[in-house]
Short mmCIF file of C-alpha atoms and ligand atoms in Angstrom, two decimals:
data_model
loop_
_atom_site.label_atom_id
_atom_site.label_comp_id
_atom_site.label_asym_id
_atom_site.label_seq_id
_atom_site.Cartn_x
_atom_site.Cartn_y
_atom_site.Cartn_z
CA MET M 6 26.52 3.95 -39.35
CA SER M 7 23.70 2.56 -37.31
CA LYS M 8 21.06 5.71 -35.82
CA VAL M 9 20.02 3.30 -33.06
CA LYS M 10 19.83 4.46 -29.61
CA THR M 11 20.22 2.33 -26.88
CA LEU M 12 18.94 2.86 -23.02
CA GLY M 13 22.63 2.82 -22.05
CA GLN M 14 23.60 5.15 -24.24
CA PHE M 15 21.06 7.48 -23.63
CA ILE M 16 21.49 7.50 -20.04
CA ILE M 17 25.29 8.03 -20.48
CA GLU M 18 24.64 10.88 -22.58
CA LYS M 19 21.98 12.47 -20.26
CA GLN M 20 24.02 12.34 -17.63
CA SER M 21 25.55 15.57 -18.24
CA ASP M 22 22.03 17.17 -17.41
CA PHE M 23 23.20 16.78 -14.02
CA PRO M 24 26.54 18.38 -13.60
CA TYR M 25 27.46 16.74 -10.18
CA ALA M 26 26.55 13.50 -11.41
CA LYS M 27 28.53 10.70 -10.59
CA GLY M 28 27.18 7.84 -12.65
CA GLU M 29 25.05 6.54 -9.70
CA LEU M 30 21.44 7.01 -11.01
CA SER M 31 22.57 5.90 -14.35
CA ARG M 32 23.36 2.72 -12.84
CA LEU M 33 20.40 2.21 -10.72
CA LEU M 34 18.35 2.78 -14.43
CA ARG M 35 20.77 0.50 -15.93
CA ASP M 36 19.80 -2.46 -13.35
CA ILE M 37 16.18 -2.21 -13.47
CA GLY M 38 16.74 -2.33 -17.31
CA ILE M 39 18.47 -5.52 -16.61
CA ALA M 40 16.01 -6.72 -14.32
CA SER M 41 12.79 -6.17 -16.66
CA LYS M 42 14.24 -7.82 -19.43
CA ILE M 43 14.55 -10.69 -17.21
CA VAL M 44 10.78 -10.59 -16.57
CA ASN M 45 10.03 -9.93 -20.04
CA ARG M 46 11.55 -13.03 -20.99
CA GLU M 47 9.31 -14.70 -18.14
CA VAL M 48 5.99 -12.94 -19.25
CA THR M 49 6.39 -14.18 -22.78
CA LYS M 50 6.27 -17.75 -21.65
CA ALA M 51 3.50 -17.21 -18.94
CA GLY M 52 1.31 -18.89 -21.65
CA LEU M 53 3.44 -22.72 -21.43
CA ALA M 54 2.72 -22.56 -17.54
CA ASP M 55 0.77 -25.38 -17.99
CA ILE M 56 3.16 -27.37 -20.20
CA LEU M 57 6.29 -26.42 -17.67
CA GLY M 58 4.17 -26.35 -14.77
CA ASP M 59 2.26 -24.29 -12.47
CA ALA M 60 2.91 -22.25 -9.44
CA GLY M 61 4.28 -24.40 -6.72
CA GLU M 62 5.13 -27.36 -8.75
CA ILE M 63 8.36 -28.53 -10.07
CA ASN M 64 8.95 -27.79 -13.79
CA ILE M 65 10.48 -29.84 -16.36
CA GLN M 66 14.07 -28.44 -15.56
CA GLY M 67 13.43 -29.48 -11.93
CA GLU M 68 12.79 -25.89 -10.81
CA ASN M 69 10.15 -24.63 -8.44
CA VAL M 70 7.96 -22.36 -10.71
CA LYS M 71 6.75 -19.21 -9.13
CA LYS M 72 3.76 -16.99 -9.76
CA LEU M 73 5.23 -14.45 -12.11
CA ASP M 74 4.64 -11.50 -9.69
CA VAL M 75 6.81 -13.15 -7.25
CA PHE M 76 8.71 -13.93 -9.71
CA ALA M 77 9.35 -10.11 -11.00
CA ASN M 78 9.57 -9.15 -7.19
CA GLU M 79 12.41 -11.18 -6.83
CA GLN M 80 14.11 -10.16 -9.84
CA PHE M 81 13.92 -6.64 -9.20
CA ILE M 82 15.15 -7.27 -5.66
CA ALA M 83 17.98 -9.35 -6.81
CA ALA M 84 19.00 -6.34 -9.15
CA LEU M 85 19.19 -3.61 -6.80
CA SER M 86 20.47 -5.13 -4.09
CA VAL M 87 23.75 -6.26 -6.04
CA GLY M 88 24.03 -2.94 -8.06
CA GLY M 89 25.26 -0.98 -4.76
CA GLU M 90 23.28 2.08 -6.07
CA CYS M 91 20.10 1.39 -3.53
CA CYS M 92 19.91 0.89 0.17
CA ALA M 93 16.38 0.34 0.64
CA ILE M 94 13.04 -0.78 -1.61
CA ALA M 95 9.29 -0.47 -0.97
CA SER M 96 7.10 -3.05 -2.92
CA GLU M 97 3.73 -3.99 -3.74
CA GLU M 98 4.61 -7.38 -2.58
CA ASN M 99 6.09 -6.87 0.71
CA GLU M 100 4.62 -5.22 3.69
CA ASP M 101 7.55 -3.90 5.04
CA ILE M 102 10.55 -2.56 3.32
CA ILE M 103 13.30 -4.21 2.17
CA VAL M 104 16.49 -3.04 3.98
CA ILE M 105 19.68 -3.67 1.78
CA ASP M 106 22.56 -3.99 4.11
CA ASN M 107 25.40 -5.11 2.00
CA GLU M 108 29.12 -4.20 1.24
CA GLN M 109 28.31 -2.44 -2.33
CA SER M 110 25.24 -0.62 -0.77
CA LYS M 111 26.73 0.82 2.21
CA ASN M 112 26.94 4.26 0.32
CA ALA M 113 24.05 3.61 -1.94
CA LYS M 114 22.43 7.04 -2.39
CA TYR M 115 18.43 6.02 -3.09
CA VAL M 116 15.81 4.01 -2.28
CA VAL M 117 13.23 2.53 -4.84
CA ALA M 118 9.54 2.27 -4.83
CA MET M 119 8.01 -0.24 -7.13
CA ASP M 120 4.73 -2.15 -8.53
CA PRO M 121 6.81 -5.17 -9.39
CA LEU M 122 3.98 -6.84 -11.91
CA ASP M 123 1.05 -4.02 -11.76
CA GLY M 124 -2.24 -5.79 -13.18
CA SER M 125 -0.87 -9.24 -12.59
CA SER M 126 -4.45 -10.73 -12.65
CA ASN M 127 -4.33 -10.41 -16.64
CA ILE M 128 -1.28 -12.47 -17.33
CA ASP M 129 -3.31 -15.70 -18.14
CA VAL M 130 -5.35 -14.20 -20.31
CA ASN M 131 -2.28 -12.63 -22.20
CA VAL M 132 -3.12 -8.85 -21.74
CA SER M 133 -0.12 -6.71 -21.36
CA VAL M 134 1.28 -6.09 -17.49
CA GLY M 135 3.77 -3.84 -16.46
CA THR M 136 6.27 -2.75 -13.49
CA ILE M 137 5.99 0.84 -12.16
CA PHE M 138 9.26 2.50 -10.38
CA SER M 139 10.32 5.27 -8.11
CA ILE M 140 13.41 6.53 -7.09
CA TYR M 141 13.86 8.97 -4.53
CA ARG M 142 17.14 10.37 -2.73
CA ARG M 143 17.52 8.82 0.73
CA LEU M 144 16.67 11.29 3.70
CA SER M 145 19.23 9.37 6.43
CA LEU M 146 22.82 9.96 6.21
CA ASN M 147 24.35 6.11 5.82
CA GLY M 148 24.32 2.60 6.43
CA PRO M 149 20.70 0.34 5.17
CA GLY M 150 17.37 2.68 3.83
CA THR M 151 14.72 3.31 6.80
CA LEU M 152 11.20 3.69 6.29
CA GLU M 153 11.42 7.63 6.68
CA ASP M 154 13.45 7.53 3.41
CA PHE M 155 9.94 6.80 1.50
CA MET M 156 8.02 9.18 3.60
CA GLN M 157 8.49 12.07 1.06
CA HIS M 158 6.23 14.07 -1.42
CA GLY M 159 5.76 12.47 -5.06
CA THR M 160 7.58 16.23 -6.00
CA GLU M 161 10.64 14.96 -4.61
CA GLN M 162 11.15 11.74 -6.80
CA VAL M 163 14.30 11.88 -8.45
CA ALA M 164 13.26 9.49 -11.51
CA ALA M 165 10.37 7.06 -12.23
CA GLY M 166 9.07 5.01 -15.08
CA TYR M 167 7.28 2.30 -15.95
CA VAL M 168 7.90 -1.06 -18.53
CA ILE M 169 5.19 -2.33 -20.31
CA TYR M 170 5.29 -5.90 -21.05
CA GLY M 171 2.88 -6.06 -24.30
CA SER M 172 2.84 -6.52 -28.16
CA SER M 173 6.65 -5.49 -27.61
CA CYS M 174 8.34 -4.42 -24.42
CA MET M 175 8.91 -0.72 -23.81
CA MET M 176 10.44 1.18 -20.96
CA VAL M 177 8.95 4.91 -20.46
CA TYR M 178 11.08 7.13 -17.88
CA THR M 179 11.46 10.50 -16.93
CA THR M 180 14.24 12.09 -14.50
CA GLY M 181 12.38 15.47 -14.75
CA LYS M 182 13.70 16.72 -17.90
CA GLY M 183 10.71 15.11 -20.12
CA VAL M 184 10.05 11.83 -21.21
CA ASN M 185 11.45 9.12 -23.42
CA GLY M 186 10.26 5.60 -24.63
CA PHE M 187 12.38 2.70 -25.40
CA THR M 188 11.78 -0.28 -27.08
CA LEU M 189 13.32 -3.51 -26.80
CA ASP M 190 14.75 -5.05 -29.78
CA PRO M 191 14.59 -8.75 -28.68
CA SER M 192 17.10 -9.73 -31.70
CA ILE M 193 20.03 -7.74 -29.60
CA GLY M 194 18.40 -7.41 -26.51
CA GLU M 195 18.27 -3.69 -25.86
CA PHE M 196 16.06 -1.07 -24.88
CA CYS M 197 16.42 1.24 -28.05
CA LEU M 198 14.92 4.75 -28.07
CA SER M 199 11.72 4.42 -29.98
CA HIS M 200 9.70 7.46 -28.43
CA PRO M 201 11.91 10.41 -27.84
CA ASN M 202 10.43 13.50 -25.82
CA MET M 203 6.82 11.93 -25.54
CA GLN M 204 4.16 14.55 -25.01
CA THR M 205 0.52 13.86 -24.02
CA PRO M 206 -2.37 15.83 -26.26
CA LYS M 207 -3.93 18.71 -23.97
CA MET M 208 -7.30 17.21 -24.96
CA ALA M 209 -8.56 13.94 -26.40
CA LYS M 210 -11.51 11.82 -26.42
CA THR M 211 -10.73 8.69 -24.52
CA TYR M 212 -12.05 7.99 -20.60
CA SER M 213 -11.02 5.13 -19.15
CA ILE M 214 -12.52 3.78 -15.85
CA ASN M 215 -14.25 0.65 -14.37
CA GLU M 216 -17.55 1.53 -15.30
CA GLY M 217 -19.11 -1.22 -13.61
CA ASN M 218 -18.49 0.54 -10.34
CA TYR M 219 -20.68 3.36 -11.52
CA VAL M 220 -23.42 3.13 -8.29
CA HIS M 221 -20.70 3.80 -5.93
CA PHE M 222 -18.76 6.25 -7.68
CA PRO M 223 -18.79 10.03 -6.40
CA ASP M 224 -21.49 12.36 -7.91
CA GLY M 225 -18.65 13.96 -9.99
CA VAL M 226 -17.62 11.29 -11.55
CA LYS M 227 -21.44 9.77 -12.71
CA LYS M 228 -21.52 13.14 -14.08
CA TYR M 229 -18.59 13.06 -15.60
CA ILE M 230 -18.92 10.32 -17.28
CA LYS M 231 -22.55 11.46 -18.31
CA TYR M 232 -20.68 14.52 -20.00
CA CYS M 233 -18.65 12.12 -21.76
CA GLN M 234 -21.26 10.06 -23.33
CA GLU M 235 -23.31 13.05 -24.48
CA GLU M 236 -23.77 14.03 -27.92
CA ASP M 237 -22.28 17.44 -28.97
CA ASP M 238 -20.52 17.90 -32.58
CA ALA M 239 -18.53 21.09 -31.40
CA THR M 240 -16.57 19.01 -28.70
CA SER M 241 -16.73 15.70 -30.93
CA ARG M 242 -18.57 13.82 -27.99
CA PRO M 243 -19.70 11.04 -27.19
CA TYR M 244 -16.32 10.09 -26.29
CA SER M 245 -14.78 6.54 -26.38
CA SER M 246 -14.48 4.48 -23.54
CA ARG M 247 -11.41 2.08 -23.49
CA TYR M 248 -10.73 0.38 -20.31
CA ILE M 249 -8.16 -2.64 -20.32
CA GLY M 250 -7.86 -2.91 -16.45
CA SER M 251 -4.16 -3.17 -16.72
CA GLY M 252 -3.21 0.44 -15.27
CA VAL M 253 0.22 0.98 -17.25
CA ALA M 254 -1.28 -0.15 -20.30
CA ASP M 255 -4.40 1.84 -19.84
CA ILE M 256 -2.15 5.13 -19.15
CA HIS M 257 0.69 4.23 -21.55
CA ARG M 258 -2.02 4.49 -24.24
CA ASN M 259 -3.68 7.43 -23.03
CA LEU M 260 0.19 8.85 -22.60
CA ILE M 261 0.49 8.40 -26.57
CA THR M 262 -3.30 9.07 -27.67
CA GLY M 263 -4.44 11.34 -25.30
CA GLY M 264 -7.29 10.84 -22.72
CA ILE M 265 -8.12 10.65 -18.93
CA TYR M 266 -7.59 7.34 -16.69
CA ILE M 267 -9.92 7.72 -13.69
CA TYR M 268 -9.72 5.32 -10.07
CA PRO M 269 -12.18 6.81 -8.13
CA THR M 270 -13.49 5.96 -4.94
CA THR M 271 -15.95 3.08 -4.81
CA ALA M 272 -17.57 1.03 -1.66
CA LYS M 273 -15.12 -1.37 -1.95
CA SER M 274 -12.20 0.80 -2.20
CA PRO M 275 -13.44 3.95 0.33
CA LYS M 276 -10.15 5.42 -0.39
CA GLY M 277 -9.49 4.38 -4.22
CA LYS M 278 -7.60 1.40 -4.81
CA LEU M 279 -4.49 2.46 -6.58
CA ARG M 280 -1.12 3.07 -4.28
CA LEU M 281 0.22 6.93 -3.74
CA LEU M 282 3.43 5.36 -3.39
CA TYR M 283 4.74 2.85 -5.68
CA GLU M 284 1.85 3.56 -8.44
CA CYS M 285 0.24 7.12 -8.52
CA ASN M 286 3.35 9.27 -7.66
CA PRO M 287 5.18 7.74 -10.57
CA LEU M 288 2.41 7.75 -13.16
CA ALA M 289 1.96 11.27 -11.81
CA PHE M 290 5.62 11.95 -12.81
CA ILE M 291 5.51 10.88 -15.99
CA ILE M 292 2.10 12.22 -17.22
CA GLU M 293 3.38 16.07 -15.63
CA GLN M 294 6.72 15.58 -17.69
CA ALA M 295 4.85 14.73 -20.62
CA GLY M 296 2.27 17.94 -20.26
CA GLY M 297 -0.49 15.94 -18.55
CA LYS M 298 -1.71 16.04 -15.07
CA ALA M 299 -2.46 13.80 -11.80
CA THR M 300 -4.81 14.64 -9.25
CA ASP M 301 -6.99 12.65 -6.49
CA GLY M 302 -9.83 14.61 -7.68
CA PHE M 303 -8.91 17.81 -6.26
CA LYS M 304 -5.45 18.08 -5.41
CA ARG M 305 -2.34 17.39 -7.11
CA ILE M 306 -1.08 13.72 -6.46
CA MET M 307 2.49 14.44 -6.03
CA GLU M 308 1.54 16.62 -3.23
CA GLN M 309 -0.01 14.15 -1.19
CA ASP M 310 1.28 13.63 2.29
CA LEU M 311 2.51 9.94 2.51
CA LYS M 312 1.92 8.40 5.64
CA SER M 313 2.00 4.70 5.27
CA LEU M 314 4.09 2.52 2.75
CA HIS M 315 0.62 1.33 0.97
CA GLN M 316 -1.97 4.14 1.54
CA ARG M 317 -4.16 4.39 -1.30
CA THR M 318 -5.38 7.53 -3.11
CA PRO M 319 -8.14 8.16 -5.93
CA LEU M 320 -6.26 8.84 -9.09
CA PHE M 321 -7.43 11.16 -12.08
CA LEU M 322 -4.88 10.97 -14.60
CA GLY M 323 -3.92 12.10 -18.27
CA SER M 324 -4.51 15.12 -20.56
CA ALA M 325 -4.35 18.28 -18.37
CA ASP M 326 -7.83 19.77 -19.93
CA MET M 327 -9.65 16.58 -19.41
CA VAL M 328 -8.18 16.56 -15.88
CA ASP M 329 -9.03 20.07 -15.23
CA GLN M 330 -12.71 19.48 -16.46
CA ALA M 331 -13.28 16.29 -14.30
CA CYS M 332 -11.87 18.01 -11.43
CA ASP M 333 -14.25 20.79 -11.69
CA TYR M 334 -17.31 18.44 -12.16
CA MET M 335 -15.65 16.89 -8.69
CA LYS M 336 -15.70 20.67 -7.18
CA LYS M 337 -19.22 21.03 -7.87
CA TYR M 338 -21.00 17.83 -6.88
CA SER M 339 -18.64 16.97 -3.36
CA MET M 340 -20.31 20.48 -2.27
CA THR M 341 -23.93 19.11 -2.91
CA GLU M 342 -22.75 15.99 -1.85
CA ALA M 343 -21.98 17.23 1.30
CA ALA M 344 -25.19 18.73 1.92
CA LYS M 345 -27.07 15.46 1.42
P1 AHM H 427 -2.98 -4.59 -8.85
O1 AHM H 427 -1.48 -3.80 -8.71
O2 AHM H 427 -3.46 -5.20 -7.57
O3 AHM H 427 -2.65 -4.92 -10.01
O4 AHM H 427 -4.03 -3.30 -9.03
C1 AHM H 427 -3.95 -2.50 -9.83
C2 AHM H 427 -4.61 -2.64 -11.06
C3 AHM H 427 -4.47 -1.29 -12.03
O5 AHM H 427 -3.29 -1.99 -12.95
C4 AHM H 427 -5.60 -1.71 -13.02
O6 AHM H 427 -6.13 -0.16 -13.82
C5 AHM H 427 -6.89 -1.51 -11.89
O7 AHM H 427 -6.45 -2.20 -11.05
C6 AHM H 427 -8.00 -2.26 -12.51
O8 AHM H 427 -9.06 -2.17 -11.04
P2 AHM H 427 -10.26 -2.90 -11.51
O9 AHM H 427 -10.17 -4.68 -11.80
O10 AHM H 427 -11.09 -2.85 -9.94
O11 AHM H 427 -10.76 -2.19 -12.17
MG1 MG H 428 -0.28 -2.65 -8.79
#
């Protein structure tokens, strides 16, 4: 008897954790899984773009070749629109929400926020990219979803996850009862449970930040980086610097081996670069469920007020003790900065 547990089997098994569950969330996760398999198929062919035709051109099958981030966006929207469990989508690719107004979705209870292809500038150089998703229960009572349905704290997320299109394709998600990771077995076309109950180390030796922006960092971040680079046997410093520049890949590595990921404010991005709704909140939910922490340098990410769909925030995310320490530096030096 095979010991392999597929994502579908796992979802059905876990449904009993929620006594009143009717399977809607399970079906929503299944729809996301299907779309991500299609996106994975295209991402693995990305290097063939020159042979098959560039974005905006017609490929050898006579189809229009789309940029992969546009393609990914369309796949997720299509899967969620026909699935019948989602009444509106917020995507990094669309300025406004996408309202789903069809017969099968009229009783849908959920809205989905997503970054369909995070780190998409890395596709051309064959570096891992990812999809991030976040699921909320709608606030409106019925009919198509509304903007207000998304204006919730990250603490209200029902589920969140990411898919990493890397040397293998993995889906990692949480419904608030721990974090589980599934690796796509291409031979059977199924995500199989490979990383049950993921936990991130409390303390580690890796920091991930775009140090090219150093001169524009707040003093607290500058001092923390210097601390990471100092020599000290007792704390195993200096730490290693690891930055892929593809958020899902950096955070996935740090989730498994431990570490801190920081995207602070910079001159170019005075409010930070990453988006609260569909990047920071879902990643924060996952890391907290794995025993880590996520803040904006001062305050917990999931408690921040969301005022607009594409709102940005600084992000300090990863191993709990490392995040605490970086935040201590932020607090200490924000006072001296303010006094300047
Ligand atoms: P994107 O959503 O436009 O792809 O931007 C998000 C990405 C993250 O994946 C990554 O961590 C970060 O931006 C890299 O930014 P930078 O190149 O400024 O270091
Ligand atoms: Mg992004």
